[in-house]
């Protein structure tokens, strides 16, 4: 199977999962206490509103018609209407998506950039101080609730030392990009952006940094003990080349798989990190919608979150297949 | 954040502080709540006691020609921008910058002009408003047809939406649009018609509403007020610019943003980091941090909001009047005000607040008396009962802690056990506002803002059989409120309302707690006076 | 199956690893604390003493400013005092904003975390293991369908799915009488333990998929083993083969996973409590949420200490998991959806 065909196959599978996600979200209507109308209408809605909603959802129709209507609407980009906010769901959800993507990317970049070198260093300097340090750090990192870490960061960096912003997203990455060409000073905008994003990114990224450090360390230890590394050394290849080219490459493959699986944790973590830092992303929207019982917005957010998860996993698989062509044939 | 303790130290006085803590100093500073004179307040800044004005001087330099950008951070954002499709204070604050009613209120609650320049009671008991010659933000003039449409859109389910503000204007029977004037008739006399129109009834443009769908109306605005929405980021931030053609004259603010954070500490952090200028509900434990900072101060005013625990008359054990009175004796409101709210609250014993129409000065709050409470519980036959108090989270100043303390005090009675359930405000309020009493919680904490400053606007909706939010059914009280509604003589009406308050005190459908104080954190860069009705009017803020 | 070799490995790893010893110590300590909370806690964790509120932990005197307010002739007057608050030996870790003893709350919080962690893991295992074994054993269409369901389930982050389900279903809790208090051994303590049952069910339902994946992998590799083939040839039915032969041999990685899952679910429970989606108010996450409003006004301990309790519990369980994994089956990677 060629690389292209593999990616195509995974994309089709991913599409299947997205269909499953949509179906599950559709089914949420039926686990809503009381009538399915409650999944859409606010509790204090008048009888007229309820009837209008029932008609719009086609609740008098057979189930397959409702389902077909739901899928059809989604394909047209219609995620329904929030009666609580009086607005289209699709606009509300996609207005929030960029903030969450920005936060998740920032956290991942920080996590990956720091953890892989740390893991490699830890494995190649086994049982030296740096290894103990890295092990303790990663143990603490995977065991610390990220919302608490966020609060502690606020305590230290915002209350004790007034360095960072503790809430909101006053400057986004788009502003930074614009400042390169625009009239705003670039450095100032960049610093302002960093002041907003640094603490949330650390709070969210620490768990992943710790996890990847652990995985990289144990993977590298395995690889370094394997025959081919010994053989390469015997052939006189320089140590560094062996370490980084061969061993690291082989280590990263399982790391990437785990990361793909842990993406859900990243998004889940983003939800609570956003709550701590009042970050205006999908997470705060989800929590706010649950608190207001705004089920249509919750359903829309769930679809977007599930779909993003699938999309990133397909991407991860493609990278995986690129790094290790063998999986294509499995 | 540099604190200015240095000046305080001079005024230190030794005194002992309860039990385990020793007080090291005392510095008095009085708030200027309610004096209303913006100018003088501006000059004495932080009341002159903490000497922060000196350092503020440097901040003041950025006044002058620089743009006056003002930020307000509240607890929660709006639920859409349709001014007639909500019943929440926060949404009102956000849309109220853009939309106006026929009448308005000054900071102290007095009725002033809005879109009507003149108003009078006609001989047949209707009310007539003479309209101001002004226009909507889109340039079209405000017509009497627009006003008629707006009122009907609120009170009549068949016009546009089914508005949750339906009862806010009284029982309107007819609206007649004349030439530059509008006449509104009611079923009955409606003695507080102008009070109602001064607080409610925002005016929209008929053609603009009819040409657009709900999604558009909830994301865009077309009002007559001092501000125009420039950017609407739902649930996150709303940005405004001043309305250059505002009938009320120049708006001193060049750019306004409204945002929200449900965490009080986050709001205070934003204020102290100078990211925002006015924050709502500063919790008692944060007050001193704001007071001692040199970038902001505290400005507080007694609010028109009363906090209470509601008990449903139709379920056991709350169906027993003795049991309800027992609950009033069981909760130590004074201790809660002192220890939980640091004094930011006034104890109450009746549904009508002091200063509001119908307040009965002869009523004393229920004294804290756990033994009497236990005796009344025994008498009620409900000894050994288990009850659950529901409380919203973070909606009112210190709500969760107040509820925890109250539940704990009730629980410590020997013959009642009380647990606490915390609910998000929006879901709790949906249960409370549902039309059926059966869907309502049995026992919950609630706060009620009375923007009309009139006792009937609390008792009628919350305690009469037909009230939208009622938890009580009592013929005598119903009759008193019907009488008050039809009484034309104001003094006679006050007497009826006072009688109703005495009855409400005795019936004890609530555990009467306290009058909330609105505690705002306000940047030292601006001067702004809070209002009793919790509305925020940034157009009255001035730059220091 | 727990063979002599397994025990030997466990002992050997334990002797060689300081971390394993620390882990075991932490976990035993927490189990003990949770089980005997009524005897260890110095106060009733729900008892409020409003005049003893916000006391700092021993060793931390607080100088803080306290502003109080009163009405004088219709105007609000505020008084700011600088107060020195000294700790009280009766409350070694201080008190929270309502004067409840922090130490007692942390001790009782261990109960909530552990009970939810263990029950949630058991529920997830009871759902996930049979599904995984069945799918892996049968392969084919059954496997495909079950694994696609697992994929869909994975696409929803556990925290997001958990808040959504709890949002829809509400926050139910059941009161379980505390045997020590009922027996009159600790009369001062709360009579019952509040179990947030919705949380248990929801965390179980959102985490079953990890068990299904591991069990399936084991079943896939075991189904071609000789003894399984032999049982099949002898006419044993599938259920009994899975029960008697596949499960016992798959149990080791499942136990390792379960350990990691307890840690993950403790983190998830604390997140849910923090966000206010729990049925109990005696939980570390809940206390962190309460303390959050106080971190900037000087009362750092209300939010910090419960977080440390979570961290050390999870570290202990993770170390225990590492130990089990290293001694039982070096091949399994500890993966699991955490907060």
mmCIF file of C-alpha atoms in Angstrom, chain C residues 28 58 71 75 251 279 283 309 319 323:
data_model
loop_
_atom_site.group_PDB
_atom_site.id
_atom_site.type_symbol
_atom_site.label_atom_id
_atom_site.label_comp_id
_atom_site.label_asym_id
_atom_site.label_seq_id
_atom_site.Cartn_x
_atom_site.Cartn_y
_atom_site.Cartn_z
ATOM 1 C CA UNK C 28 -0.656 2.548 52.474
ATOM 2 C CA UNK C 58 1.319 26.379 62.158
ATOM 3 C CA UNK C 71 -23.907 51.559 57.829
ATOM 4 C CA UNK C 75 -23.765 55.729 54.306
ATOM 5 C CA UNK C 251 -5.083 -10.239 34.379
ATOM 6 C CA UNK C 279 -22.285 15.624 44.628
ATOM 7 C CA UNK C 283 -13.424 16.742 48.317
ATOM 8 C CA UNK C 309 -2.727 16.006 48.941
ATOM 9 C CA UNK C 319 4.917 4.774 41.728
ATOM 10 C CA UNK C 323 6.612 -0.965 40.378
#
